[in-house]
Coordinates of C-alpha atoms and ligand atoms in Angstrom, one line a residue:
X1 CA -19.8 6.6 14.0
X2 CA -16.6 6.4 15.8
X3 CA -13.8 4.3 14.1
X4 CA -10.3 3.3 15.0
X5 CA -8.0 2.0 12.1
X6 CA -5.3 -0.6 13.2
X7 CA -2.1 -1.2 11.1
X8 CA 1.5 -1.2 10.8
X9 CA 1.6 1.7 8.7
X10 CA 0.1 5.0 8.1
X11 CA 1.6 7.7 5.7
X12 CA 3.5 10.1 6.8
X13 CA 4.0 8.7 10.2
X14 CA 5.2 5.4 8.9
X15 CA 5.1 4.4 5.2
X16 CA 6.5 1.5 3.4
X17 CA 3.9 1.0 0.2
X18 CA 0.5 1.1 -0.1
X19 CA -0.4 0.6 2.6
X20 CA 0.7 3.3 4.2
X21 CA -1.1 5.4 1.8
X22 CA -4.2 4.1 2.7
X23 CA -4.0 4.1 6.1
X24 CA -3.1 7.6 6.0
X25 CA -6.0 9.1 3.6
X26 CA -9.1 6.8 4.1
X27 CA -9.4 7.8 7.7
X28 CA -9.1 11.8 6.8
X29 CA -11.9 11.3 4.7
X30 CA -13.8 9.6 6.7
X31 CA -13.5 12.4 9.0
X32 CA -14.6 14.9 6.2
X33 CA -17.9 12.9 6.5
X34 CA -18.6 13.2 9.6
X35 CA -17.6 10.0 10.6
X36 CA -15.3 10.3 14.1
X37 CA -12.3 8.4 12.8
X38 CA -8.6 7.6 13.9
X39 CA -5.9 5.0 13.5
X40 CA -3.6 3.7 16.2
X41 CA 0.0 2.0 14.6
X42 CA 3.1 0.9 16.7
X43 CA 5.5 3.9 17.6
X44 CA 8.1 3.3 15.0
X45 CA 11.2 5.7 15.4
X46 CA 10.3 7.4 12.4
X47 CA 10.8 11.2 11.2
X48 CA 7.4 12.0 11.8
X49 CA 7.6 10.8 15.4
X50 CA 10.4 13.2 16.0
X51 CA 9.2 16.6 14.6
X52 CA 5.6 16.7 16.2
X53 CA 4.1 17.0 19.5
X54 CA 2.6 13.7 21.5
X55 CA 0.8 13.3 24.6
X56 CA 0.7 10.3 26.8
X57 CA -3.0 9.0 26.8
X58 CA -2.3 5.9 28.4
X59 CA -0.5 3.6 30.2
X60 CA -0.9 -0.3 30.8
X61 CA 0.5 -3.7 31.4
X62 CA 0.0 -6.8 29.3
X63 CA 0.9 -10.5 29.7
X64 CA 3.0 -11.5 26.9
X65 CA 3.7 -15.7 27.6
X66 CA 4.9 -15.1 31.1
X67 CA 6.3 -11.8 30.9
X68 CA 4.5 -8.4 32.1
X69 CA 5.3 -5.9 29.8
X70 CA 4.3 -2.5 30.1
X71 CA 3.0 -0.3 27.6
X72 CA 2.2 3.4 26.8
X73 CA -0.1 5.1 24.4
X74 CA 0.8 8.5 22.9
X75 CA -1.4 10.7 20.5
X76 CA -0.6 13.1 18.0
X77 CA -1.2 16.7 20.0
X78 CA -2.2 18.9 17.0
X79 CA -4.1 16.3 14.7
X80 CA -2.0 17.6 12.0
X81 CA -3.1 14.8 10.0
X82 CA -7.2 15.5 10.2
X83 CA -7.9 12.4 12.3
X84 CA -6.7 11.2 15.4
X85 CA -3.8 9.4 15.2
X86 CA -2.3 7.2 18.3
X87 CA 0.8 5.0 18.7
X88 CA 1.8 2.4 21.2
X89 CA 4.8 2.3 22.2
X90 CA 6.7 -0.7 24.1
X91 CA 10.0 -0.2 25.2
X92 CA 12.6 -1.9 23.2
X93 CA 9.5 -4.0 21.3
X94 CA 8.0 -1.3 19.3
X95 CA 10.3 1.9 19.1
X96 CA 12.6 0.7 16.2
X97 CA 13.5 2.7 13.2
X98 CA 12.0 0.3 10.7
X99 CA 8.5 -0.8 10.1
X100 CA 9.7 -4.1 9.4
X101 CA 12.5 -7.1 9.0
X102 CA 13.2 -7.7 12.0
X103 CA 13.4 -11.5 13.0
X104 CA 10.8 -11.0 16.1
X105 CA 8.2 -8.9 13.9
X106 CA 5.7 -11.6 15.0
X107 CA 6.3 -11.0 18.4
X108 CA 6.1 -7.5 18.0
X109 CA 3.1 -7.2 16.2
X110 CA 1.3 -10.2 18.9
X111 CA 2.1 -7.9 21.4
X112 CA 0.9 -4.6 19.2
X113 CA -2.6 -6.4 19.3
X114 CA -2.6 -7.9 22.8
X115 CA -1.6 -4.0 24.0
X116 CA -4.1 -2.4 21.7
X117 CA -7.2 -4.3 22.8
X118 CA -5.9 -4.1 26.8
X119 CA -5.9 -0.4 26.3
X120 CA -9.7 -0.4 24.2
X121 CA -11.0 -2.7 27.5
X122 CA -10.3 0.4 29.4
X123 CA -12.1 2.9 27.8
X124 CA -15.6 4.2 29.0
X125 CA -16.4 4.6 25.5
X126 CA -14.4 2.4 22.8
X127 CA -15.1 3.1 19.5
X128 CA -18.4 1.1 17.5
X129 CA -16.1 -0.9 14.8
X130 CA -12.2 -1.9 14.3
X131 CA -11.1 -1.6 11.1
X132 CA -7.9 -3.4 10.7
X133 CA -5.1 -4.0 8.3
X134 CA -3.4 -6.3 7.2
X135 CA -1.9 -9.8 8.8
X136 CA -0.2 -7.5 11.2
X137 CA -3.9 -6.8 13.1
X138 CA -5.1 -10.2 11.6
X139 CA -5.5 -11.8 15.4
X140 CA -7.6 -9.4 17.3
X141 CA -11.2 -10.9 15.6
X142 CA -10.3 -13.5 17.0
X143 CA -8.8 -12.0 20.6
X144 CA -12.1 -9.8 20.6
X145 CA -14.6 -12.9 20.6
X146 CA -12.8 -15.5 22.5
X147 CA -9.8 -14.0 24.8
X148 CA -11.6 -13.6 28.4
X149 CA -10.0 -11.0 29.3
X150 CA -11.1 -8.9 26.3
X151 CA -15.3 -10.1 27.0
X152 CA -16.0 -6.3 27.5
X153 CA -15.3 -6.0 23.7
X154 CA -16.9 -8.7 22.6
X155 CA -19.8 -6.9 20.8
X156 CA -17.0 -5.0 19.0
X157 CA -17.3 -5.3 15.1
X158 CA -14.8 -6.0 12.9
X159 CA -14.0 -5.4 9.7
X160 CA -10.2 -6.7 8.2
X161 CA -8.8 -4.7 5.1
X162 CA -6.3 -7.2 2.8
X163 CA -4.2 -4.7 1.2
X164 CA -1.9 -7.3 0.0
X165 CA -2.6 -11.8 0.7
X166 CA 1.0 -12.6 0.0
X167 CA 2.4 -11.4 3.6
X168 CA -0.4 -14.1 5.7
X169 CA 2.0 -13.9 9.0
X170 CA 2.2 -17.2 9.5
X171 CA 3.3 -17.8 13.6
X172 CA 5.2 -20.8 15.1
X173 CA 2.9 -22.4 17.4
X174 CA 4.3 -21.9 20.2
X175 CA 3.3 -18.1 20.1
X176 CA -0.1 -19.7 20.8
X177 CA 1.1 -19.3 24.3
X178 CA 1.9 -15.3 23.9
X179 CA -1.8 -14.8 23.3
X180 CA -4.1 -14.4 26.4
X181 CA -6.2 -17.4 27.6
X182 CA -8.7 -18.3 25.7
X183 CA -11.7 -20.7 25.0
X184 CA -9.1 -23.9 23.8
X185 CA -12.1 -25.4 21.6
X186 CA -11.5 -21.9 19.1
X187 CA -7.5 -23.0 18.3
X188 CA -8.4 -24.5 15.1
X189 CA -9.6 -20.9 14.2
X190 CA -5.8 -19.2 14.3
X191 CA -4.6 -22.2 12.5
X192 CA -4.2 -22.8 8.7
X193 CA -1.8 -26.3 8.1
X194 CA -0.8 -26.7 11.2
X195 CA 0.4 -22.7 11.7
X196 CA -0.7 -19.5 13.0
X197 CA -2.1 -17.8 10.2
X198 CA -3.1 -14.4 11.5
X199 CA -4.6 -13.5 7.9
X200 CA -6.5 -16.8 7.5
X201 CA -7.7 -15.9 11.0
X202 CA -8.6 -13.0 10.5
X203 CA -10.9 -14.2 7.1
X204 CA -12.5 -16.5 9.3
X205 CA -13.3 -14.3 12.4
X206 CA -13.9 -10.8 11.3
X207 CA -17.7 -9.7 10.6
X208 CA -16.5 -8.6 7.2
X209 CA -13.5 -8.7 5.0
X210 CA -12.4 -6.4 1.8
X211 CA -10.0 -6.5 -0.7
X212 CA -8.1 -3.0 -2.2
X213 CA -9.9 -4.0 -5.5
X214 CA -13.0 -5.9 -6.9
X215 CA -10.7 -8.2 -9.5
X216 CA -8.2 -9.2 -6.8
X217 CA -11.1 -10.6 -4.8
X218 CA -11.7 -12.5 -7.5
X219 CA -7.7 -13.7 -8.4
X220 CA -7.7 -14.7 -4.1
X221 CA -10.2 -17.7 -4.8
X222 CA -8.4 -19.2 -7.4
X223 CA -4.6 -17.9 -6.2
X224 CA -3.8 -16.9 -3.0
X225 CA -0.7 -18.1 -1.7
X226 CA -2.1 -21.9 -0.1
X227 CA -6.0 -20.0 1.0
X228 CA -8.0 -20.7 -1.8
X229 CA -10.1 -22.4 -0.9
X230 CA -11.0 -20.1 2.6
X231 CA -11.5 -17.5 0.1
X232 CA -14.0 -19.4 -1.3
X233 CA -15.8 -20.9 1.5
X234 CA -15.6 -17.2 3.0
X235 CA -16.7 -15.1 -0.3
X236 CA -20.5 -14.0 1.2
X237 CA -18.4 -12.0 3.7
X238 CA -15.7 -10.7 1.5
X239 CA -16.0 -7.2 -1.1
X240 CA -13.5 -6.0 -3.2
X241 CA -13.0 -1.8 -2.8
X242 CA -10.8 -0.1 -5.1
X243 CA -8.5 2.0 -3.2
X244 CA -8.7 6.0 -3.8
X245 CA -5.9 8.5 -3.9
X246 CA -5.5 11.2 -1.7
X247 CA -6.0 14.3 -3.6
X248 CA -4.1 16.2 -1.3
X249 CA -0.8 14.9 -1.1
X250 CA -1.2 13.5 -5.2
X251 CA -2.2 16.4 -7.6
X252 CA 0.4 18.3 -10.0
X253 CA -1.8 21.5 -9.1
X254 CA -1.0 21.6 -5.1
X255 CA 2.2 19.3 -5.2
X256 CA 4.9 21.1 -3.2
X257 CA 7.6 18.3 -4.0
X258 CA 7.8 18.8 -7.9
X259 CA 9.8 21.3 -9.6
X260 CA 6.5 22.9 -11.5
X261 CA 2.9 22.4 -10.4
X262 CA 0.6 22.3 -13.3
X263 CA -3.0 21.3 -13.9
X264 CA -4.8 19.9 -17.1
X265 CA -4.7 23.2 -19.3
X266 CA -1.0 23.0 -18.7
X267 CA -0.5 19.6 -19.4
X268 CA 2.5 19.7 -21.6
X269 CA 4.4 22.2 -20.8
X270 CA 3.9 20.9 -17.3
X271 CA 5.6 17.8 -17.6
X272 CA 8.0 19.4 -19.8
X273 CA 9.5 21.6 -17.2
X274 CA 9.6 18.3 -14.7
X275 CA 10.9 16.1 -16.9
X276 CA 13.8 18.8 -18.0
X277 CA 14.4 19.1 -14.4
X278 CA 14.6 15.8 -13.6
X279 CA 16.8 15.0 -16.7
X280 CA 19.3 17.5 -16.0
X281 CA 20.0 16.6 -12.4
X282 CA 20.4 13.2 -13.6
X283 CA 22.1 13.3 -16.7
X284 CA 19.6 11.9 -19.0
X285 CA 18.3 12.8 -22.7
X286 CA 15.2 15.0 -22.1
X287 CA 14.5 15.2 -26.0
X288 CA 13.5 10.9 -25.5
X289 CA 9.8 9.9 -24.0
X290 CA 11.2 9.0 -20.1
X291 CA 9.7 5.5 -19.0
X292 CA 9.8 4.9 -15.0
X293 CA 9.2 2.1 -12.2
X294 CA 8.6 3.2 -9.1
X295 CA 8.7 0.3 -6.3
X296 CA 10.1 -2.0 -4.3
X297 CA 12.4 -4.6 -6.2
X298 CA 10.4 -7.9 -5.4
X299 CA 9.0 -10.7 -7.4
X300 CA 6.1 -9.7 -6.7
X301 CA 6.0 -6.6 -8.8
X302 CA 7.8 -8.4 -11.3
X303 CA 11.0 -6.9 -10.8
X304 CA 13.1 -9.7 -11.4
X305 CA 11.8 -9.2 -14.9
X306 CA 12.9 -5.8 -15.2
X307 CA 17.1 -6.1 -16.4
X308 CA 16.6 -8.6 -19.5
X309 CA 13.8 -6.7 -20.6
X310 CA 15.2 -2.9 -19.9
X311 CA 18.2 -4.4 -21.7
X312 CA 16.3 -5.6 -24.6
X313 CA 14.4 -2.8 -25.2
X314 CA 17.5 -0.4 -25.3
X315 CA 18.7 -2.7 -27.9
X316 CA 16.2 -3.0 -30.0
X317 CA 15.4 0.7 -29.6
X318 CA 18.7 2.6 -29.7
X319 CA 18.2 6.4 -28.5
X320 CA 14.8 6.0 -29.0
X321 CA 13.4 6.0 -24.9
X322 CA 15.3 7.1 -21.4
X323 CA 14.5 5.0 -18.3
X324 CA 14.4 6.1 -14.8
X325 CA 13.9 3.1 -11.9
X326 CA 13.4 4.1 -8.4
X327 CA 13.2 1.5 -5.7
X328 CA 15.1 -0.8 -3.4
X329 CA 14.6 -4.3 -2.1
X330 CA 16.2 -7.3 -3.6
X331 CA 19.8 -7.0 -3.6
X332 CA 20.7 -9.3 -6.6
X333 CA 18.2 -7.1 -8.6
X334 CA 19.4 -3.9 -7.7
X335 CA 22.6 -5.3 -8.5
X336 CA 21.7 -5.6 -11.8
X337 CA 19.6 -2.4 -12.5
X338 CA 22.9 -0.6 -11.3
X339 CA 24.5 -2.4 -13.9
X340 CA 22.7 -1.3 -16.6
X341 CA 24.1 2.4 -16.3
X342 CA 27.4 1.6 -17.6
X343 CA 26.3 0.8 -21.0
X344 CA 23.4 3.0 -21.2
X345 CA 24.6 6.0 -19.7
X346 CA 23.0 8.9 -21.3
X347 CA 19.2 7.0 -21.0
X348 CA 19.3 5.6 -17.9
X349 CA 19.3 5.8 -14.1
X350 CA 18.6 3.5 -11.6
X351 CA 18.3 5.5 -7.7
X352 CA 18.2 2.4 -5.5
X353 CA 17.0 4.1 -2.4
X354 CA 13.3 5.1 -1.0
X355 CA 12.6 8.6 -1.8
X356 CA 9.1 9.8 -1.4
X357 CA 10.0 13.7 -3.0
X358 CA 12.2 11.8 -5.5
X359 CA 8.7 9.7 -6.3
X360 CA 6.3 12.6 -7.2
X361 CA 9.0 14.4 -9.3
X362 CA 9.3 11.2 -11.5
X363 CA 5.1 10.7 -11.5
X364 CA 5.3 14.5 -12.9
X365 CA 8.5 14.4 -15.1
X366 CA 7.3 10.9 -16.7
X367 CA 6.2 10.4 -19.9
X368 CA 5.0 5.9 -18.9
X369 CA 5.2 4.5 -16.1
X370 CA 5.9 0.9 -15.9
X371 CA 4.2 -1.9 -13.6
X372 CA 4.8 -5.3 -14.9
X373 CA 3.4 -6.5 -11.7
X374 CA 3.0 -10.8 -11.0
X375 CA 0.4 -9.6 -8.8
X376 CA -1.1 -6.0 -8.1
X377 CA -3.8 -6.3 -4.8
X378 CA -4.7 -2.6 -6.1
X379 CA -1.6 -0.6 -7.6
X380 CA -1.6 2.7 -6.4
X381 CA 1.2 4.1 -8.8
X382 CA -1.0 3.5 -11.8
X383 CA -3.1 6.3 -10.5
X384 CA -0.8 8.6 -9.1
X385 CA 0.9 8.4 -12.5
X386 CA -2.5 9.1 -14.1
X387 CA -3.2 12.0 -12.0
X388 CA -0.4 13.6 -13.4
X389 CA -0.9 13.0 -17.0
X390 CA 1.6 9.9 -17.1
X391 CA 0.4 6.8 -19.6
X392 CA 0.6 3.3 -17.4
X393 CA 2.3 0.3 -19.2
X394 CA 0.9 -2.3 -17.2
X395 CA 0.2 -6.2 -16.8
X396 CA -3.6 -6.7 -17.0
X397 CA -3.8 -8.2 -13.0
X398 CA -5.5 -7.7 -9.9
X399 CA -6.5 -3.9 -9.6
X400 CA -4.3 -2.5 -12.4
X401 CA -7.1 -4.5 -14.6
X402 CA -10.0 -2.3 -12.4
X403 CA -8.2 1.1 -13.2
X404 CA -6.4 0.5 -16.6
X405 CA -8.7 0.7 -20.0
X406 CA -6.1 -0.2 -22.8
X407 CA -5.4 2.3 -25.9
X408 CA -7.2 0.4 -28.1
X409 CA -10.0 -0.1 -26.7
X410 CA -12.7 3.0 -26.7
X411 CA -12.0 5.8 -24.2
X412 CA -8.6 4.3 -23.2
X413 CA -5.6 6.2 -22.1
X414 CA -3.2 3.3 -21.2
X415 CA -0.8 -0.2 -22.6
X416 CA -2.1 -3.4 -21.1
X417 CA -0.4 -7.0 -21.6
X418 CA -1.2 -10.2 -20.1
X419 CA 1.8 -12.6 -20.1
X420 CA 4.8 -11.9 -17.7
X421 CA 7.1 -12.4 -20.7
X422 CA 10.8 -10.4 -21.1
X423 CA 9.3 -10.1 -24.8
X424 CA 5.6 -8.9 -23.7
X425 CA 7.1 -5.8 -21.7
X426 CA 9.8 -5.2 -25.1
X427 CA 6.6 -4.7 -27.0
X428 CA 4.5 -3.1 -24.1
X429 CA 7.4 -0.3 -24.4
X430 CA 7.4 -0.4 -28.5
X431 CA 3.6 0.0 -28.5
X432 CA 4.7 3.6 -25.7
X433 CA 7.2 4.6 -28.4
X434 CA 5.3 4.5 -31.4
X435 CA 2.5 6.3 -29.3
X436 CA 4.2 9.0 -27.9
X437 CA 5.0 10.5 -32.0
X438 CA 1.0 11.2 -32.3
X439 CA 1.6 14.8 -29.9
X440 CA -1.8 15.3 -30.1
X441 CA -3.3 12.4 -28.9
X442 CA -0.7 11.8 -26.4
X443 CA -2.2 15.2 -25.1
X444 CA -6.0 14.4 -25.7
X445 CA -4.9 11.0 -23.2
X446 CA -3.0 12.9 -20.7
X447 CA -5.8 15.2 -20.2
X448 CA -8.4 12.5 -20.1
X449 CA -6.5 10.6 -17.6
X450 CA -6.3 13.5 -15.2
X451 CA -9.5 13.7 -15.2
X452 CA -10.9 11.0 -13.6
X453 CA -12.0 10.6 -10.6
X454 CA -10.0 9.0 -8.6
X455 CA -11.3 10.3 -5.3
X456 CA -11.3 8.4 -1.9
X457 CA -14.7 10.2 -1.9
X458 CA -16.7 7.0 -3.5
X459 CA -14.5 4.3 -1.5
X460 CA -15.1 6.1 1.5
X461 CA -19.5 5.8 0.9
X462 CA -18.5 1.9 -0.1
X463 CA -16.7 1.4 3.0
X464 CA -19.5 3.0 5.1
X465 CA -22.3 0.3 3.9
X466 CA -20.2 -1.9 5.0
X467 CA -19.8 -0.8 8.0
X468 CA -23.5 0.0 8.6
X469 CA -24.7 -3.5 7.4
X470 CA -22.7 -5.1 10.1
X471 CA -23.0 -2.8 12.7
Ligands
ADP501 P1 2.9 -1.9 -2.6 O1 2.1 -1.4 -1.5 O2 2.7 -3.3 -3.1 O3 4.4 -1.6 -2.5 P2 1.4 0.1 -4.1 O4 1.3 0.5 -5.6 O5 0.1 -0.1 -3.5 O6 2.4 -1.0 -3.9 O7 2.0 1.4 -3.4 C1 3.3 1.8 -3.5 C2 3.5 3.1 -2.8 O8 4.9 3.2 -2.4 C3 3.4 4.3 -3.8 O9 3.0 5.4 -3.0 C4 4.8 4.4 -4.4 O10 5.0 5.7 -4.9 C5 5.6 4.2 -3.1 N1 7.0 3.7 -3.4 C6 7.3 2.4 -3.7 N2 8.7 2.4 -3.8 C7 9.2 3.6 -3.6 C8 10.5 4.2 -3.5 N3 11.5 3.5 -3.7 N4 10.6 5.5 -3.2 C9 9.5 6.3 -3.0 N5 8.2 5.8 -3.0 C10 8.0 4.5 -3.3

């Protein structure tokens, strides 16, 4: 079966969050099932694009409104990353250094599509099924069945990954006129009040749509950003897949990026050694438990939330925890995560930067990790921190519900709470503290936690009956 991904992202060419993750492991093991897979993203200025070899594959000319734009396909020359992996590039459109904020993204990504489906209509042999990600491919279900000059693809399956439903990219209208011409009786099918909606789109037009986890599916008919009701009328087509992790790049045994590999027999002392490292460089206590967040500083992960209650908890709890955040985005919140140091100096840090090396070393030198998340589509942190023996404090929401089984509860290893509440997180981190004085059950639950299975192995088989009941 021959597969080609589509999406903004795809670790390490181009990573901003989960996404990129994905993007970047599901195809790979695909592969290692026999399945003939690759992903095609637009050619960011990135790192990765600079220190490996490309070949041109292609080169074409699209229509964007009435402008001819030309276009050029490049593919990785080694496939270093154990797929196929293709970017288009158009000159001054596509090659930025950022994946995204830029005020003409919806331009950019139109004319990612329009170029990526001119370039498939070429092919003697295009692949059997489009898997595509995210608003940002949301419109080529819709291109495929009624764009004319796309008809060769029109028996082209299509399947449209939401990795997260609060990004829909909504369109002004007049970008209706970007797109090539097509059968005007379909319009009402990009729309969603009065708009472009590529996502909404893309739930009505592909053959089958998924969710990164079974309980956001759910959470998406009854809150979903203005498309509940589509979510509902569409639910027969829809299935929610946990996301995996990618053994590979995530596991304390093989990780390159942290100070001391370690596996589940050397649990302890394991994450000893990180967190000492990590705790010296940064001048915190490494004789308190070490609490983290890892992310970007958004409402949507609840990071809004995160000052009053960091501040509370080191009050009520003097000397008794150290706190390490890691993230950028909001510059009012960062503000006041920086803040914090000044009183706290000795417990806490706040590195208000992406840093993907810096990110493993805290998932191994962590004792919690913290994700208060509004909403969670699937979480990935949650399990990387598992993998490597760190308890989750999270909200119980979307897939951190799916992947988190609380203390108390038989078999668990992790602290849930439901309410976003300053108070509900204080506690979440008093119910860590009191936990991490029993040693020897804090081990017992490290050790469990690393060893499940977490493997992309089981999404992969889900995604495949998917793909073969449409196909
Ligand atoms: P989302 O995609 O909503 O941001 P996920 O939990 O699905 O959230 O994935 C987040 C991914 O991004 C994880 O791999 C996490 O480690 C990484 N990440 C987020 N913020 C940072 C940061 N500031 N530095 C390094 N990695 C980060």
């Amino acid at each position: 079966m021959k597969i080609l991904h589509i999406s903004a992202e795809c670790y390490p060419m181009a990573k901003v969050g989960g996404l990129g993750d994905v993007v970047g492991a599901l195809p790979k093991y695909q592969s290692l099932q026999g399945m003939q897979s690759a992903v095609i993203v637009p050619m960011h200025r990135t790192a990765f694009l600079n220190s490996h070899h490309w070949n041109v594959v292609f080169k074409g000319e699209i229509k964007l409104g009435d402008t001819n734009v030309n276009y050029t396909i490049i593919k990785e020359a080694d496939n270093s990353l154990g797929f196929e992996l293709f970017c288009l590039d158009i000159f001054g459109l596509l090659d930025r250094d950022q994946v995204y904020g830029y005020s003409d993204d919806s331009l950019r990504f139109l004319a990612f599509q329009i170029a990526t489906l001119n370039w498939l209509s070429s092919l003697s042999h295009p692949p059997d099924l489009l898997h595509l990600h995210d608003h940002h491919a949301g419109l080529i279900p819709f291109m495929i069945k009624y764009c004319f000059d796309f008809s060769k693809l029109i028996h082209l399956k299509t399947v449209f990954t939401i990795h997260n439903a609060a990004y829909q990219g909504w369109m002004d209208m007049a970008l209706k006129n970007h797109l090539p011409h097509f059968d005007s009786w379909k319009t009402g099918l990009l729309l969603w009040n009065h708009q472009i909606n590529s996502l909404a789109c893309a739930v009505k037009c592909a053959d089958s749509v998924t969710t990164v986890s079974p309980n956001y599916l759910k959470e998406l008919t009854s809150k979903s950003y203005g498309l509940e009701s589509l979510f509902q009328q569409e639910f027969h087509k829809c299935t929610g897949i946990l996301n995996g992790i990618d053994e590979k790049v995530w596991s304390p045994e093989t990780d390159e990026m942290i100070a001391k590999k370690y596996d589940v027999r050397h649990v302890d002392s394991g994450k000893t050694s990180n967190k000492n490292n990590l705790c010296n460089e940064f001048g915190l206590r490494a004789d308190l438990p070490l609490i983290v967040f890892i992310g970007r500083l958004v409402y949507e992960k609840a990071a809004d939330l995160l000052p009053a209650a960091l501040l509370k908890a080191f009050t009520h709890f003097p000397n008794r925890f150290s706190c390490f955040v890691l993230g950028n985005g909001n510059p009012s919140i960062e503000q006041e995560l920086i803040a914090i140091k000044t009183e706290f100096q000795d417990c806490y840090h706040a590195q208000i930067t992406y840093d993907e090396k810096l990110s493993h070393r805290l998932y191994a030198g962590a004792d919690f990790l913290l994700m208060p998340s509004r909403t969670e589509p699937c979480g990935l942190n949650q399990m990387y921190a598992m993998r490597y023996g760190t308890m989750p404090i999270v909200r119980n929401i979307g897939g951190l519900k799916d992947t988190v089984v609380d203390l108390n509860n038989e078999n668990g290893f992790g602290i849930c709470f439901d309410h976003l509440l300053e108070d509900e997180i204080v506690n979440a981190i008093a119910r860590a503290l009191d936990f991490y004085k029993a040693k020897k059950q804090l081990i017992a639950v490290r050790k469990s936690m690393m060893n499940i299975n977490h493997s992309w192995h089981k999404s992969t088989n889900e995604y495949l009956d998917i793909y073969h009941s449409i196909l």
